[in-house]
mmCIF file of C-alpha atoms in Angstrom:
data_model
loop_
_atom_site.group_PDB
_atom_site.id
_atom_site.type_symbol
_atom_site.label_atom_id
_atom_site.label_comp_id
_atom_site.label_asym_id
_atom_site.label_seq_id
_atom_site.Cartn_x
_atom_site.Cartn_y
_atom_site.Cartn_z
ATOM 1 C CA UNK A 1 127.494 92.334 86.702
ATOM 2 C CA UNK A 2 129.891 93.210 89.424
ATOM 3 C CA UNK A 3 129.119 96.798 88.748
ATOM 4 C CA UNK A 4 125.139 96.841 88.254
ATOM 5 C CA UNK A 5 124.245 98.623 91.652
ATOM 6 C CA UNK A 6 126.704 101.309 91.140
ATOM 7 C CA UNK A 7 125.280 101.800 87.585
ATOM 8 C CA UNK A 8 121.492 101.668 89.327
ATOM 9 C CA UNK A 9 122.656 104.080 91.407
ATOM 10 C CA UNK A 10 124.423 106.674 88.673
ATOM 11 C CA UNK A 11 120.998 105.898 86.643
ATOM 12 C CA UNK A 12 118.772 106.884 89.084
ATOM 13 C CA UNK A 13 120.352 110.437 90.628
ATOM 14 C CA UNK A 14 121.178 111.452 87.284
ATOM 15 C CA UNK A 15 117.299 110.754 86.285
ATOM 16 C CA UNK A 16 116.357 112.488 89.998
ATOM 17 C CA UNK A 17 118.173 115.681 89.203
ATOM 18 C CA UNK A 18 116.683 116.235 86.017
ATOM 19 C CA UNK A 19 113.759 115.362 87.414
ATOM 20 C CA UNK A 20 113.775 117.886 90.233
ATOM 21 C CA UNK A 21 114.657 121.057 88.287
ATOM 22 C CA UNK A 22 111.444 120.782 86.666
ATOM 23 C CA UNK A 23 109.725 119.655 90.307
ATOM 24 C CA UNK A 24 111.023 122.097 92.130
ATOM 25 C CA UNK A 25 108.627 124.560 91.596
ATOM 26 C CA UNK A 26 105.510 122.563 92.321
ATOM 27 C CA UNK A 27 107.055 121.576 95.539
ATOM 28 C CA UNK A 28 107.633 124.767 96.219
ATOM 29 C CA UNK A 29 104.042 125.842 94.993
ATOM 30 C CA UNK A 30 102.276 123.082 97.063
ATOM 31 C CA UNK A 31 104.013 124.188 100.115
ATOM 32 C CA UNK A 32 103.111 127.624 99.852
ATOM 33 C CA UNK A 33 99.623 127.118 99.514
ATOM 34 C CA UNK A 34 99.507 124.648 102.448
ATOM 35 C CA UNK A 35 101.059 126.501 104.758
ATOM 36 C CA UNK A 36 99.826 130.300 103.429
ATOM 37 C CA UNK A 37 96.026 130.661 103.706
ATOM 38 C CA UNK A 38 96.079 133.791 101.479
ATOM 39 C CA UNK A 39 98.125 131.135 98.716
ATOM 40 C CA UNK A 40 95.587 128.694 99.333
ATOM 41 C CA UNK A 41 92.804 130.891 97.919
ATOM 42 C CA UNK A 42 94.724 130.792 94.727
ATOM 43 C CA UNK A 43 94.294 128.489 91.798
ATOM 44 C CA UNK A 44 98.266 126.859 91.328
ATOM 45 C CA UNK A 45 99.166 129.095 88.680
ATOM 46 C CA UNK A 46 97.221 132.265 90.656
ATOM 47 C CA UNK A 47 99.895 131.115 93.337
ATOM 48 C CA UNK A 48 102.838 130.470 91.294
ATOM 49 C CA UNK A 49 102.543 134.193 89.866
ATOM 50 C CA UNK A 50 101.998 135.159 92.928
ATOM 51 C CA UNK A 51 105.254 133.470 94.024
ATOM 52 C CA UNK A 52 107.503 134.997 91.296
ATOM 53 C CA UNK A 53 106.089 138.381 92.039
ATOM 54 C CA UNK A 54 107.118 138.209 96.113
ATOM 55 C CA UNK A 55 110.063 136.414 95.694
ATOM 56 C CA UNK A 56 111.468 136.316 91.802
ATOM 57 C CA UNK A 57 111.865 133.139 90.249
ATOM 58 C CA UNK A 58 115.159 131.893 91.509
ATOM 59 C CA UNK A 59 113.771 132.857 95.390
ATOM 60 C CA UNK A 60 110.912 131.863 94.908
ATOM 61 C CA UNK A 61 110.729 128.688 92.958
ATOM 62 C CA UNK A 62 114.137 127.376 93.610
ATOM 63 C CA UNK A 63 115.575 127.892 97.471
ATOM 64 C CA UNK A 64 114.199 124.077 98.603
ATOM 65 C CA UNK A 65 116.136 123.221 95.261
ATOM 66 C CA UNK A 66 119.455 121.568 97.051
ATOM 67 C CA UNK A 67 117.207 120.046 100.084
ATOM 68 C CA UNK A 68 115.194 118.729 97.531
ATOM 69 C CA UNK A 69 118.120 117.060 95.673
ATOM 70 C CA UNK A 70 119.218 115.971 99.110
ATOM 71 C CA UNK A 71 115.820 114.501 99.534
ATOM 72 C CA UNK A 72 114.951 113.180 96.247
ATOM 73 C CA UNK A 73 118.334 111.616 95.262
ATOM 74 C CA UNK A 74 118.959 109.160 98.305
ATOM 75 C CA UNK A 75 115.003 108.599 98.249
ATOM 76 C CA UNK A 76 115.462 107.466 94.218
ATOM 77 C CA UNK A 77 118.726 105.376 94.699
ATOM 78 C CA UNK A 78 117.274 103.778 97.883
ATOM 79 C CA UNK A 79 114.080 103.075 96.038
ATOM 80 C CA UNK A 80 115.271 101.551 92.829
ATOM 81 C CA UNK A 81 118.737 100.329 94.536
ATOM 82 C CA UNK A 82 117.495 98.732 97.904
ATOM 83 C CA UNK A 83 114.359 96.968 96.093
ATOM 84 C CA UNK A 84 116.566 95.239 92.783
ATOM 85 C CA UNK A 85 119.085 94.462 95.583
ATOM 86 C CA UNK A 86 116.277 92.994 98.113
ATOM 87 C CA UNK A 87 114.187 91.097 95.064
ATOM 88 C CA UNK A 88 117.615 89.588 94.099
ATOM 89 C CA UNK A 89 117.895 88.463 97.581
ATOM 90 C CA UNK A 90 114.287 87.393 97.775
ATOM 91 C CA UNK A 91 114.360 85.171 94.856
ATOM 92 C CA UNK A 92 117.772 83.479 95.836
ATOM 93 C CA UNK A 93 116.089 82.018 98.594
ATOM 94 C CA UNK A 94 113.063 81.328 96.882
ATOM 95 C CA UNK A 95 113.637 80.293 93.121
ATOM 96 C CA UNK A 96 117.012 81.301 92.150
ATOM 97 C CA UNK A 97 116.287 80.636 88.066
ATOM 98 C CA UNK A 98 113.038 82.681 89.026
ATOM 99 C CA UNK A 99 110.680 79.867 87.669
ATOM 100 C CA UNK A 100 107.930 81.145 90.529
ATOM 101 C CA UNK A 101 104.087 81.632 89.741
ATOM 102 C CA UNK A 102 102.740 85.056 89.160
ATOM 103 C CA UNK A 103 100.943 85.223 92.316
ATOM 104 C CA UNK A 104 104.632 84.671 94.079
ATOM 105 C CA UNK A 105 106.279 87.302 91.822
ATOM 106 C CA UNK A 106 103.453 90.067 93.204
ATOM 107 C CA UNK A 107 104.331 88.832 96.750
ATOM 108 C CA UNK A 108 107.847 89.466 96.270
ATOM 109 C CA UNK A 109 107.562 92.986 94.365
ATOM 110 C CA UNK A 110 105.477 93.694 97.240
ATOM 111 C CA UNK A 111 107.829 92.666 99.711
ATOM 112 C CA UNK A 112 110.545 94.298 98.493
ATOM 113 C CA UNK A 113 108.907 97.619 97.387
ATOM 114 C CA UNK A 114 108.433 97.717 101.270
ATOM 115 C CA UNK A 115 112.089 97.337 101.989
ATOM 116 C CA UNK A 116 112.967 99.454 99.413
ATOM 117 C CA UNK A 117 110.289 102.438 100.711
ATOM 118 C CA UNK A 118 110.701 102.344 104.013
ATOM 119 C CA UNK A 119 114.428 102.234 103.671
ATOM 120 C CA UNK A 120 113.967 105.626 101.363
ATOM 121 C CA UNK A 121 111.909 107.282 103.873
ATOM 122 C CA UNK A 122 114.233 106.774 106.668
ATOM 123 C CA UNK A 123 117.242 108.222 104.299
ATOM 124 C CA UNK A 124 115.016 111.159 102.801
ATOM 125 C CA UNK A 125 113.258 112.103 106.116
ATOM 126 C CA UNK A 126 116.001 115.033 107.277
ATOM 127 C CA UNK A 127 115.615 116.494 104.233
ATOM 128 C CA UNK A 128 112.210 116.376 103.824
ATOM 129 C CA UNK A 129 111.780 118.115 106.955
ATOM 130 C CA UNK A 130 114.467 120.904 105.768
ATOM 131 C CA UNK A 131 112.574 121.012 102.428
ATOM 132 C CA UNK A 132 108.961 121.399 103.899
ATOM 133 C CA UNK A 133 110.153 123.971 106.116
ATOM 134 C CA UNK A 134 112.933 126.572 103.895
ATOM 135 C CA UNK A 135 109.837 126.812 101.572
ATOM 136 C CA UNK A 136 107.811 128.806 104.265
ATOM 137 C CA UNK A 137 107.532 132.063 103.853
ATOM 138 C CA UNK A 138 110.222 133.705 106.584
ATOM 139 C CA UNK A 139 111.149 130.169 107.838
ATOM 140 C CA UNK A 140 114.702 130.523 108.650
ATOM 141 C CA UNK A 141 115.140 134.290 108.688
ATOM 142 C CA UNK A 142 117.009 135.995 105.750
ATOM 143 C CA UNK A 143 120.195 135.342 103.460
ATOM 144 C CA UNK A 144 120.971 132.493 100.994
ATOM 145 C CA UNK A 145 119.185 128.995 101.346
ATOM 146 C CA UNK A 146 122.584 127.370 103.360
ATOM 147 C CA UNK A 147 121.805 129.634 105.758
ATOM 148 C CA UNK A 148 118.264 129.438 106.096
ATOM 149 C CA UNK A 149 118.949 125.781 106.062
ATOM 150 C CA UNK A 150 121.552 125.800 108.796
ATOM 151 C CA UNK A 151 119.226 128.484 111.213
ATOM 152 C CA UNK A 152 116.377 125.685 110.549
ATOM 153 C CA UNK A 153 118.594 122.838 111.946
ATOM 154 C CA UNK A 154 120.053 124.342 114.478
ATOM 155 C CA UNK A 155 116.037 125.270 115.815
ATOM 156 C CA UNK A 156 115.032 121.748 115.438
ATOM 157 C CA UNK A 157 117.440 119.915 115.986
ATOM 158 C CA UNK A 158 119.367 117.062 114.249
ATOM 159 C CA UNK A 159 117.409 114.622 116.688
ATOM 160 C CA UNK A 160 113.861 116.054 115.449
ATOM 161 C CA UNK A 161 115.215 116.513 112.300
ATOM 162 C CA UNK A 162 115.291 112.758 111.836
ATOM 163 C CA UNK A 163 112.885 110.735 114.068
ATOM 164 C CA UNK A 164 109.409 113.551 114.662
ATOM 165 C CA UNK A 165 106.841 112.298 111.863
ATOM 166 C CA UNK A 166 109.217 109.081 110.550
ATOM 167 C CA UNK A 167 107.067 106.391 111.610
ATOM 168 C CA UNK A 168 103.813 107.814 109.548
ATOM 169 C CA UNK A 169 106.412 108.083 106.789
ATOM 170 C CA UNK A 170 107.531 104.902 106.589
ATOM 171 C CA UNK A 171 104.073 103.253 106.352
ATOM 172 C CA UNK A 172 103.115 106.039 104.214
ATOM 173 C CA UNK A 173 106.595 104.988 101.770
ATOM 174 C CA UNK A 174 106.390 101.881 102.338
ATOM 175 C CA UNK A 175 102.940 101.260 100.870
ATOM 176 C CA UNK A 176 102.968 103.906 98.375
ATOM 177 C CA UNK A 177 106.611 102.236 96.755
ATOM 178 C CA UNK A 178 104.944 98.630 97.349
ATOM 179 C CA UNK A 179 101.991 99.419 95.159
ATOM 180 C CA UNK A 180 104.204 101.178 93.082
ATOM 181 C CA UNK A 181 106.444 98.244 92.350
ATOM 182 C CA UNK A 182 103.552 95.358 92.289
ATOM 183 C CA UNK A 183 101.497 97.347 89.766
ATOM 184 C CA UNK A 184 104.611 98.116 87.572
ATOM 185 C CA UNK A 185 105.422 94.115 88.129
ATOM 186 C CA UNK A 186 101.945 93.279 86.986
ATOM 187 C CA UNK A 187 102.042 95.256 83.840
ATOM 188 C CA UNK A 188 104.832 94.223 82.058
ATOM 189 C CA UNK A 189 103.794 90.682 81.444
ATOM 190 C CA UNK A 190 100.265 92.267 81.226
ATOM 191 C CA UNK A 191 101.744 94.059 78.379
ATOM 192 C CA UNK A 192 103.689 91.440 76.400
ATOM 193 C CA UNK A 193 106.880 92.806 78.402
ATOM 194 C CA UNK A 194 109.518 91.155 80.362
ATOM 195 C CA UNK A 195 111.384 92.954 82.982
ATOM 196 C CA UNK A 196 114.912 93.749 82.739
ATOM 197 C CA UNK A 197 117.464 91.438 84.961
ATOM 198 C CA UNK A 198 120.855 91.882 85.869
ATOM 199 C CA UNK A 199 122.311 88.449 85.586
ATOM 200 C CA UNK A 200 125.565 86.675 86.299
ATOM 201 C CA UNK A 201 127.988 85.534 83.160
ATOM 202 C CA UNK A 202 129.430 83.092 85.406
ATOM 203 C CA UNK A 203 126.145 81.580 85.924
ATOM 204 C CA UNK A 204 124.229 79.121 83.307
ATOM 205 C CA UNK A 205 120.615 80.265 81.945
#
């Protein structure tokens, strides 16, 4: 019990990381093709070839791989962490033995899928920006992807780094992690299912 965010957390970058290595390379993909109107004629795997062949795999696929994990690791603890922590809180005001109808249990998922997204998009944002950026073609000159990185920074600026385009991100996150979090809420006893809960020995059930 005393340990259950720290586990949450562990859980959820191990499960990111994984995760990424196999995302990387769409990210990477989708970028190119937005910002390349020559990619953009391509199908995705037209572009992905196309990719490997400018680039090699490793270049091509894989140097947004550590912004990515410093995007999608805080965004994934924040998300999971921030909205079990902000539920818990929720329903300790509300119903602390969570006897609440189902209408109340939407609002809260809701409510705290909010917190929990717009708490990730304000801890991801810097690196989303890096990641959106390093996977330009010639963004950040040449040599390894710390150095790209660090040319990027430095031409932004750590201010514009984290505040240009974080507003439209954190409705965008916000929403998106709400829904995400009602609809999973609403399946589970949909399905027969009841959600996991971290509860406390030293209480009575």
């Amino acid at each position: 019990w005393d340990k259950r965010f720290m586990l949450n957390t562990i859980s959820a970058a191990g499960a990111e990381f994984v995760a990424d290595i196999f995302l990387c390379p769409f990210e990477a993909t989708r970028i190119r093709q937005v910002s390349d109107p020559a990619m953009a004629k391509l199908s995705l795997p037209g572009a992905a070839q196309a990719i490997v062949a400018q680039n090699g795999l490793i270049g091509g696929f894989y140097s947004g791989f550590i912004p990515m994990l410093f995007k999608q690791i805080p965004y994934t603890i924040a998300k999971f962490v921030v909205q079990d922590f902000a539920a818990e809180a929720i329903y300790q005001v509300v119903a602390p033995k969570r006897d609440v109808s189902g209408a109340t249990k939407f609002g809260i998922s809701l409510t705290s899928g909010v917190i929990a997204g717009v708490t990730a998009a304000i801890i991801s944002h810097p690196a989303d920006t890096l990641l959106s950026k390093i996977n330009k073609a010639g963004e950040g000159g040449e040599g390894n992807m710390f150095v790209r990185m660090g040319r990027i920074a430095s031409s932004i600026g750590i201010k514009n780094l984290c505040l240009v385009g974080l507003p439209a991100r954190c409705v965008m996150i916000g929403g998106i992690t709400a829904g995400q979090f009602g609809i999973f809420d609403s399946m589970l006893p949909a399905l027969g299912v009841e959600k996991f809960h971290w509860h406390n020995p030293a209480s009575h059930h």
